[in-house]
Coordinates of C-alpha atoms in Angstrom, one line a residue:
Chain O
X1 CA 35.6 29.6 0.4
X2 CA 34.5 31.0 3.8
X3 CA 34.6 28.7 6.5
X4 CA 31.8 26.6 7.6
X5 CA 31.2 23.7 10.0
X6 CA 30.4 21.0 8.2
X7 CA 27.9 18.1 9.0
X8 CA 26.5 14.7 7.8
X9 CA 23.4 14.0 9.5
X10 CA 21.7 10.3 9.2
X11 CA 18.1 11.0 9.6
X12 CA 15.7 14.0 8.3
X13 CA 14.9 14.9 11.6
X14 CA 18.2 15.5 12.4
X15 CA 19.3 17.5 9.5
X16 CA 16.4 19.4 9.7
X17 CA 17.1 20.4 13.6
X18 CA 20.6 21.2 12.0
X19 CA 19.1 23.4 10.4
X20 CA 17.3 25.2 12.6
X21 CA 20.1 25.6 15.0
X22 CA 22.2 27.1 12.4
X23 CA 22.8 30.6 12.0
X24 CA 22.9 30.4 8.5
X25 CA 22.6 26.7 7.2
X26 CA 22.5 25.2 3.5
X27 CA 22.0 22.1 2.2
X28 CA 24.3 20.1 0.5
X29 CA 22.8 17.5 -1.7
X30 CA 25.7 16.7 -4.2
X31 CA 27.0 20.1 -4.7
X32 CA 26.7 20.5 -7.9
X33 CA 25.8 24.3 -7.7
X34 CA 26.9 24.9 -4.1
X35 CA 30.3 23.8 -4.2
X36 CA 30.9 26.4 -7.1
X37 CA 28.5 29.0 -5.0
X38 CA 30.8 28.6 -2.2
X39 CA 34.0 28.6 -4.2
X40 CA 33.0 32.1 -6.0
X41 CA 32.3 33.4 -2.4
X42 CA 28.5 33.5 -3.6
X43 CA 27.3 32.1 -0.4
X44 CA 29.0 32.0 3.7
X45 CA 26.8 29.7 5.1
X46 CA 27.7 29.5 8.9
X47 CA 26.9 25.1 8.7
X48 CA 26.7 22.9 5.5
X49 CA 24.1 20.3 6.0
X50 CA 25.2 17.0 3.4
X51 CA 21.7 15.4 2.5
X52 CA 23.6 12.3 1.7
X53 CA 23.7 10.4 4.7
X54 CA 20.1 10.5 5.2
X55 CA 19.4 6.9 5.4
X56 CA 16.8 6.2 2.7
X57 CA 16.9 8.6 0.6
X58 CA 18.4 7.0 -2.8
X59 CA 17.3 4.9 -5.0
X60 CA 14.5 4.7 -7.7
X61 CA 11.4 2.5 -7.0
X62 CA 8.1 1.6 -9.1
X63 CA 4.8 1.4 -7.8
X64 CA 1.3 1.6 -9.5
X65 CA 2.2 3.5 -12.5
X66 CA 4.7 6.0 -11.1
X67 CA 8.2 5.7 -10.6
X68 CA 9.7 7.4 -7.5
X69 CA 13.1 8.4 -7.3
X70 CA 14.9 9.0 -3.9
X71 CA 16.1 12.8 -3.5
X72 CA 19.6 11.6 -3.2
X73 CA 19.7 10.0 -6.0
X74 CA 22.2 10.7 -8.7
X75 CA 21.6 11.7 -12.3
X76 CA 23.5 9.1 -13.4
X77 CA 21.2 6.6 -11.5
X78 CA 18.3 8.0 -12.7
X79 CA 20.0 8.0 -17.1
X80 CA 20.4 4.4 -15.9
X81 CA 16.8 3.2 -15.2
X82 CA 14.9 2.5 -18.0
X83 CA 11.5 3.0 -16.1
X84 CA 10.5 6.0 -18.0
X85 CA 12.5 6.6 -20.6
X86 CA 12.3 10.1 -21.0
X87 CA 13.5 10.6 -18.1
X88 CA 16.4 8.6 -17.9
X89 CA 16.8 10.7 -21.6
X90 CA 16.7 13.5 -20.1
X91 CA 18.7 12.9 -16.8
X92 CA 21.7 11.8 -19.3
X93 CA 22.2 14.8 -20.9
X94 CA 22.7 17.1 -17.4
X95 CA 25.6 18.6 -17.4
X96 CA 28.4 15.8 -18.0
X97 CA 29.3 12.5 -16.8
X98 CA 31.1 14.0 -13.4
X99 CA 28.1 16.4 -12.9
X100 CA 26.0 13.4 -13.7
X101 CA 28.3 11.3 -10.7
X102 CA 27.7 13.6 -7.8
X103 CA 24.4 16.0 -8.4
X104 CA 20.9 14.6 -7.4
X105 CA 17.6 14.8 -8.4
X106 CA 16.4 16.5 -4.9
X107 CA 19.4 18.6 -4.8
X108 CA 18.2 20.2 -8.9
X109 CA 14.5 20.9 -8.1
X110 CA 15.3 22.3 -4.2
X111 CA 17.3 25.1 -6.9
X112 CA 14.9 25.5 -9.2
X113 CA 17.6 27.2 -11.4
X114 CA 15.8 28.4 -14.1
X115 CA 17.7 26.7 -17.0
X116 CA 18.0 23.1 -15.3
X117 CA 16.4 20.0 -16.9
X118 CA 14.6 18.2 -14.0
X119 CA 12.1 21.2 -13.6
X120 CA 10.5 20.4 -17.0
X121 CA 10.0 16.2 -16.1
X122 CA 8.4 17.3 -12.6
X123 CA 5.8 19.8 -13.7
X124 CA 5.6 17.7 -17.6
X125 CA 5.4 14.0 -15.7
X126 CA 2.1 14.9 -13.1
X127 CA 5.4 14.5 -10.3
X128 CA 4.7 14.7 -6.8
X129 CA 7.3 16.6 -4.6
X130 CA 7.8 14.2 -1.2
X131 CA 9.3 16.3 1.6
X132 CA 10.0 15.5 5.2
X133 CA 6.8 17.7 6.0
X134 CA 4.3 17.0 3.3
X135 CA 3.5 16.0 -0.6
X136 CA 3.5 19.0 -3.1
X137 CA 2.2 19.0 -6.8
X138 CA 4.9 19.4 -9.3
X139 CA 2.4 22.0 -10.7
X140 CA 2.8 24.0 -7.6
X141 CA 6.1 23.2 -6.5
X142 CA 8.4 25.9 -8.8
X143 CA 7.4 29.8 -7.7
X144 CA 10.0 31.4 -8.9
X145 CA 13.6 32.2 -9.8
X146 CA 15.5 29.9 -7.3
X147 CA 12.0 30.0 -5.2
X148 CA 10.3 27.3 -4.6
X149 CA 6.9 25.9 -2.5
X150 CA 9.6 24.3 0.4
X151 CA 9.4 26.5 3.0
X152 CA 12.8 27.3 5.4
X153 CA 14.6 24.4 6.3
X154 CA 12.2 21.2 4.6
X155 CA 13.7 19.1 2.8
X156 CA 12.5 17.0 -0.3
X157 CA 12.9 13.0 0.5
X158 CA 11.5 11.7 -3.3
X159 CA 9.6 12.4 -6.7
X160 CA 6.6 10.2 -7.5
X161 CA 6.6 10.8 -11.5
X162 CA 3.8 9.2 -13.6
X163 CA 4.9 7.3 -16.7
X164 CA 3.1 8.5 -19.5
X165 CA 2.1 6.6 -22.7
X166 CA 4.7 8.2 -24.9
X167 CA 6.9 11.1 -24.1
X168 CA 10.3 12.7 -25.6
X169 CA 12.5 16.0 -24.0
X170 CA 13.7 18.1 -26.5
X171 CA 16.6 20.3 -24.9
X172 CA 18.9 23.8 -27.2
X173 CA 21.8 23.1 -24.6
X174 CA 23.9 26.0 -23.8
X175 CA 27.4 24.4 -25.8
X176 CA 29.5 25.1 -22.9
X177 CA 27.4 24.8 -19.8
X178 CA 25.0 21.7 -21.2
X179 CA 22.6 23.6 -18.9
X180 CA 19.3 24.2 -21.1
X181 CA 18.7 27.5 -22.8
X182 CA 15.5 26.2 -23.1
X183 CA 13.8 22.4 -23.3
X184 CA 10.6 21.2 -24.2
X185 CA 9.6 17.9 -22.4
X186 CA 5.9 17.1 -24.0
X187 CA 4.5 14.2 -22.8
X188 CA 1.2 12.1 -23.4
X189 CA -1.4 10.2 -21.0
X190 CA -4.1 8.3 -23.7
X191 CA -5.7 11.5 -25.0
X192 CA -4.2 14.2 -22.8
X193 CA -0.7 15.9 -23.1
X194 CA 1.3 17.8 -20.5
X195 CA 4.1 20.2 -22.1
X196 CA 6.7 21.3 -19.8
X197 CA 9.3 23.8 -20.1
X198 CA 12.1 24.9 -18.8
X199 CA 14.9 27.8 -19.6
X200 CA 12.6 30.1 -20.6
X201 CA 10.9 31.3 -17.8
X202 CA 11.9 31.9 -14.6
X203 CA 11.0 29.1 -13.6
X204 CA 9.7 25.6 -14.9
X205 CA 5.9 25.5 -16.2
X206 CA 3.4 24.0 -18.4
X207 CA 2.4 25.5 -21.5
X208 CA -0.8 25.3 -21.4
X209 CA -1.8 27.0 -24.9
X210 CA 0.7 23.9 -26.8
X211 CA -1.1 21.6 -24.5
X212 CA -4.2 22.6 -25.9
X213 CA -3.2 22.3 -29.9
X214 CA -1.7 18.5 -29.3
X215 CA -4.4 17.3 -27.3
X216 CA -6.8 19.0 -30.6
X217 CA -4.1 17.9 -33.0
X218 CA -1.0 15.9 -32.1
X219 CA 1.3 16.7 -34.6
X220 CA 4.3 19.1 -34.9
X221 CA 2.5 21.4 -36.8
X222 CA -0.1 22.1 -34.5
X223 CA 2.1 23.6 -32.6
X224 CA 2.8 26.1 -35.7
X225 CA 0.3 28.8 -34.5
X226 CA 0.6 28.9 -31.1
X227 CA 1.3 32.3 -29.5
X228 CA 4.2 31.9 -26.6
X229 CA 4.1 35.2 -24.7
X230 CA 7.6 35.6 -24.2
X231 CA 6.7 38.7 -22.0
X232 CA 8.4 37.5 -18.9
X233 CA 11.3 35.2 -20.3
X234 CA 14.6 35.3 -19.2
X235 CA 17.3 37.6 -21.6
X236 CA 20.7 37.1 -21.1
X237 CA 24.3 37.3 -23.1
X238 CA 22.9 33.5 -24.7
X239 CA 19.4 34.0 -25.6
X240 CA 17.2 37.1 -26.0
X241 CA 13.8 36.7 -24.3
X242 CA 12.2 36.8 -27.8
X243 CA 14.6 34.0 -29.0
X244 CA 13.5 31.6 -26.2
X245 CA 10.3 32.1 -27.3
X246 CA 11.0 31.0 -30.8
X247 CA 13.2 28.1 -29.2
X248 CA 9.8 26.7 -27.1
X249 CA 8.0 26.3 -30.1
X250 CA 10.9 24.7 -32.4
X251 CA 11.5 22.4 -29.6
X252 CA 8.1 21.2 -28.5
X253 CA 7.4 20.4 -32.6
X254 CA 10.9 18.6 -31.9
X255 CA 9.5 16.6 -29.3
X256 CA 6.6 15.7 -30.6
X257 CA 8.1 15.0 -34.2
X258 CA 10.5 12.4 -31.6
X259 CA 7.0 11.2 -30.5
X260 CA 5.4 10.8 -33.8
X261 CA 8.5 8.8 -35.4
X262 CA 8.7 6.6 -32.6
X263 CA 4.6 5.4 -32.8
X264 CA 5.4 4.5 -35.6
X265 CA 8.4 2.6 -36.0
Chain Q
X1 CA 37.4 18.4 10.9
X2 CA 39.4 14.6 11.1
X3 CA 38.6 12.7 7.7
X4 CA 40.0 9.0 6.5
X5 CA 40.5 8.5 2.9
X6 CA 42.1 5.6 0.8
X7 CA 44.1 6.9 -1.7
X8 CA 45.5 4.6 -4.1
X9 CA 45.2 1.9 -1.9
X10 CA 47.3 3.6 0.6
X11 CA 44.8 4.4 4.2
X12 CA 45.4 8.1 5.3
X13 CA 43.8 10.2 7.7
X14 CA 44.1 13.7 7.7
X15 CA 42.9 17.1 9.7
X16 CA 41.5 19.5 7.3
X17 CA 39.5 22.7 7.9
X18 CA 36.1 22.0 6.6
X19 CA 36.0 23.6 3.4
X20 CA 38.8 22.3 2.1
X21 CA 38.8 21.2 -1.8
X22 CA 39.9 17.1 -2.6
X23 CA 41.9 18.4 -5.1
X24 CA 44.1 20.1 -2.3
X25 CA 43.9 17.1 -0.3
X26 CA 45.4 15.3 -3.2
X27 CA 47.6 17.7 -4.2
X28 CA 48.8 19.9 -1.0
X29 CA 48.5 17.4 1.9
X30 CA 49.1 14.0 -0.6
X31 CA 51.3 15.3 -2.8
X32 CA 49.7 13.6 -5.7
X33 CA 50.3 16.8 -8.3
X34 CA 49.2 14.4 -10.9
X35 CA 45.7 15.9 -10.2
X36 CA 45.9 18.8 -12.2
X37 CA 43.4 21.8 -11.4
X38 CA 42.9 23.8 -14.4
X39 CA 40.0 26.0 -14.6
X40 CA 38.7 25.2 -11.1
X41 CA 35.2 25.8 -11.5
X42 CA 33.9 22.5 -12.2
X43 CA 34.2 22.9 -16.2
X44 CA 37.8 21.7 -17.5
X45 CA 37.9 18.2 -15.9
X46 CA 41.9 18.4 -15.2
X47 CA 41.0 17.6 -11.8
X48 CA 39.3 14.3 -12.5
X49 CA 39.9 11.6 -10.3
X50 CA 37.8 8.4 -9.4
X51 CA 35.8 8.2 -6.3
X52 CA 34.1 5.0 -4.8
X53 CA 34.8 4.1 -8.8
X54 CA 32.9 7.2 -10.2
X55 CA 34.8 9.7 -12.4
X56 CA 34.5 13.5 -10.5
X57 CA 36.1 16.4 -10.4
X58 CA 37.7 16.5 -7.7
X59 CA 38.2 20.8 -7.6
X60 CA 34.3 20.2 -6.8
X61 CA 34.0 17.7 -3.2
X62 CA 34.1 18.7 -0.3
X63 CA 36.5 16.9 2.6
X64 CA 33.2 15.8 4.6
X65 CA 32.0 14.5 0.9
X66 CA 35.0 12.4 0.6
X67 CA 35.2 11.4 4.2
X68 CA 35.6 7.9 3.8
X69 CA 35.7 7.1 0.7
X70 CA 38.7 5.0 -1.7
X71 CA 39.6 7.6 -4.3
X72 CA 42.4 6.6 -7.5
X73 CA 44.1 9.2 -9.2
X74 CA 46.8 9.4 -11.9
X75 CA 48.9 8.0 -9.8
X76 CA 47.2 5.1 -8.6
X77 CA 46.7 3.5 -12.9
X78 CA 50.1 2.5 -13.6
X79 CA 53.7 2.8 -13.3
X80 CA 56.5 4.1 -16.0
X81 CA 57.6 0.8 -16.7
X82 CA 54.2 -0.6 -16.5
X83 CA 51.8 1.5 -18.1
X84 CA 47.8 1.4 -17.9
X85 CA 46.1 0.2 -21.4
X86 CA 45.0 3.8 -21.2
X87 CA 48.0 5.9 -21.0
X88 CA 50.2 3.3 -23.7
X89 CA 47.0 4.3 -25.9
X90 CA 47.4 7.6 -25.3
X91 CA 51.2 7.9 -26.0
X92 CA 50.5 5.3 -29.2
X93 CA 48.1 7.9 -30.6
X94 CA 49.6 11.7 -30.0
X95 CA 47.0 11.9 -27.7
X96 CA 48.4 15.1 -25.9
X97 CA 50.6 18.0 -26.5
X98 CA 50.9 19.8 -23.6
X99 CA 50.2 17.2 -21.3
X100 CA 47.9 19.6 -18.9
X101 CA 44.4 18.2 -19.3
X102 CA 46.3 14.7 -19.7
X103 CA 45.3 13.0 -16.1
X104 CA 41.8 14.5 -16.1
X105 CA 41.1 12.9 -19.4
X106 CA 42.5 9.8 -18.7
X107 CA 40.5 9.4 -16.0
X108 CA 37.4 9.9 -17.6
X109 CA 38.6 7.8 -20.1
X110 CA 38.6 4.7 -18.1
X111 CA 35.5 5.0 -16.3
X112 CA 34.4 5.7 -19.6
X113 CA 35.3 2.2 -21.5
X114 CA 35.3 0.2 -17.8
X115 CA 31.0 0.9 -17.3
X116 CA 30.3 1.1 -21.3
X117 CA 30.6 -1.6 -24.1
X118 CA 31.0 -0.8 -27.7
X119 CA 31.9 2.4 -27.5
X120 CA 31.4 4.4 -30.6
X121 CA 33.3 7.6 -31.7
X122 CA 30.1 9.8 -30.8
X123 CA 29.9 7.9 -27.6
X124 CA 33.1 8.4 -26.7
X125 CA 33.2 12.1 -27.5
X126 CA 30.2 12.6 -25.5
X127 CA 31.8 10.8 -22.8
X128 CA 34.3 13.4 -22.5
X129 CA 32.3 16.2 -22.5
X130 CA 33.5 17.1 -19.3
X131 CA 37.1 17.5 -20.3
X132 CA 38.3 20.4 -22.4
X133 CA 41.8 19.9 -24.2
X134 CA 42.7 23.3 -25.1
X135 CA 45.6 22.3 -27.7
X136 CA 42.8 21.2 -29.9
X137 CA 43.7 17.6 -29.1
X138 CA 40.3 15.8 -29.4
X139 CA 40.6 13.8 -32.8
X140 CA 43.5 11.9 -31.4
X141 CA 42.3 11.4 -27.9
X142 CA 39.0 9.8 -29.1
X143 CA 41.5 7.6 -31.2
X144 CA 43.4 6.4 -28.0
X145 CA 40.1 5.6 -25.7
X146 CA 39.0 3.9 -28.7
X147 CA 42.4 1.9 -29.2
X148 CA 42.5 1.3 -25.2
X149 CA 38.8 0.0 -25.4
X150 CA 40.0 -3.0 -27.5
X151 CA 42.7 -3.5 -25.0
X152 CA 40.6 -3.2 -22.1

């Protein structure tokens, strides 16, 4: 590691004029994926900014419908909370149970790495992105590989998700990374359903054309004859482009076979 | 940067540039080489110790992260005449070979049984996902975490 100054602000405000000061700042959140960015030499920020002191920040509340989970809130927390369930399903199989101690739910979707599993719930559960400037869309929120909506130095407080009537996450985990190749969360409110996906793309994103067949017909075969344009998906030594494709489909039927089986038992 | 850790229920405090590793704290500055780094990129879980009674790996905090906080290690479980539940499991069941990924798994072992009940054989293999045994060790160390969770 280069050498840095590090700090551990207690309020927003603060970190964020930390920020601003800095000739080259980054946020430390749990450090998850810094700590091994800075180990590899990937990164020399001049200041490392830890989130974690920010008073207010953790913790997991209800309130009409949606559940809203602190941006410094751990993923084992949130695997803990039985609130939504899919969520708690699908913040218990990040990583492992020492990934799952220290990384946060603010500190995965500020990434936005292409293949991590929070991306899918935000733009699959109707989230809301909080951030010390202003509320975002999940829809909106992911741009890009490791781009998001926040703009320099903001920094996300919560996520407001909404609890759906039925949901399930259906996740091809990379065997020695647990980070997704690809997952499928599809969810349902009443008659609609949101599918989200991440791994595939270069970012998180609703499939709009599976949303489409489930809402018509929700059953895993509906999902048979949907076209996924795998045009832009990611290609690497795990998963060709065209095999991600294949994996979206396979995994939304998972989920909504998961679904199915569960209305009714 | 000054930090002030309790280590095994021992207070310390320590100057440490700022991007220093725990697991050099522990190992360089502490001399607690129990704490084993093995792959050190957050994968192997060698380095597994318990902080503020959460299994991490500790190749993977920051000093300003640990700043304050009361971290156990190897060291801190038992003695040789007076053995954790954990470790008598492990030496009752061939639980290691070479010894290397020993501490890290024992860690994760405990936290493992200590904040789950009725651990099953898949649980507890998924529950040590985060430690890799490369002498092909596993069948006997889910053995021992399931013989120390009756003991626990």
């Amino acid at each position: 590691m280069y050498a840095f100054s590090y700090h551990k602000p207690a309020t927003a405000q603060e970190a964020a004029d930390l920020m601003a000061s800095a000739d080259e700042g980054a946020y430390l959140a749990g450090g998850m994926t810094l700590v091994p960015t800075l180990k590899q030499r990937l990164a020399a920020p001049s200041d490392v900014i830890d989130l974690t002191g920010i008073h207010g920040l953790r913790g997991i509340r209800t309130l009409d419908g949606k559940v809203k989970v602190g941006a410094t809130t751990r993923h084992a927390e949130v695997a803990a909370n039985e609130h939504i369930p899919v969520l708690a399903d699908l913040a218990g199989r990040i990583g492992d149970p020492h990934v799952r101690n220290c990384g946060t739910l603010g500190g995965s979707v500020a990434n936005s790495d292409p293949a991590a599993d929070y991306p899918a719930a935000v733009v699959a559960l109707d989230a809301t992105v909080h951030t010390n400037k202003r509320a975002i869309a999940g829809d909106e929120f992911f741009k890009g590989l490791f781009e998001t909506a926040l703009e320099d130095g903001e920094i996300v407080t919560a996520v407001d998700f909404r609890a759906p009537s039925a949901a399930a996450y259906a996740k091809f985990p990379n065997p020695a990374s647990r980070y997704a190749v690809v997952g499928v969360l599809v969810a349902r409110y009443g008659d609609q359903v949101r599918v989200g996906v991440t791994g595939a793309g270069p970012c998180a994103f609703r499939a709009a054309n599976i949303e489409a067949a489930l809402a018509a017909d929700f059953r895993p075969g509906a999902v048979d004859d949907v076209g996924i344009d795998y045009g832009d998906f990611n290609a690497d030594l795990h998963a060709s482009a065209e095999y991600r494709g294949h994996l979206v489909r396979v995994l939304a039927k998972r989920a909504v076979a998961q679904i199915g089986s569960a209305d009714s038992g | 940067m000054e930090i002030s850790l309790n280590v095994n229920g021992t207070a310390h405090s320590l100057e440490v540039p700022a991007n220093t590793l725990l697991s050099d704290i522990l190992r360089e500055r502490l001399r607690l080489t129990g704490t084993h780094v093995g792959c050190d990129t957050s994968q192997c879980g060698a380095c597994v110790v318990h902080v503020n009674g959460d299994a991490v790996k500790s190749c993977t905090v920051l000093a300003g992260q640990a700043n304050g906080a009361s971290v156990t290690t190897i060291e801190g479980i038992g003695t040789p005449d007076d053995l954790h539940p954990m470790q008598t499991a492990f030496r009752d069941n061939h639980a290691l070979q070479c010894g290397f990924c020993t501490p890290g798994m024992i860690m994760s072992a405990i936290e493992l049984v200590e904040k789950n009940d009725g651990l099953t054989e898949q649980a507890v293999r998924d529950g040590l996902e985060g430690n890799l045994c490369r002498c092909t060790g596993y069948h006997n160390i889910v053995k021992a975490v399931l013989a120390a969770a009756r003991q626990m």
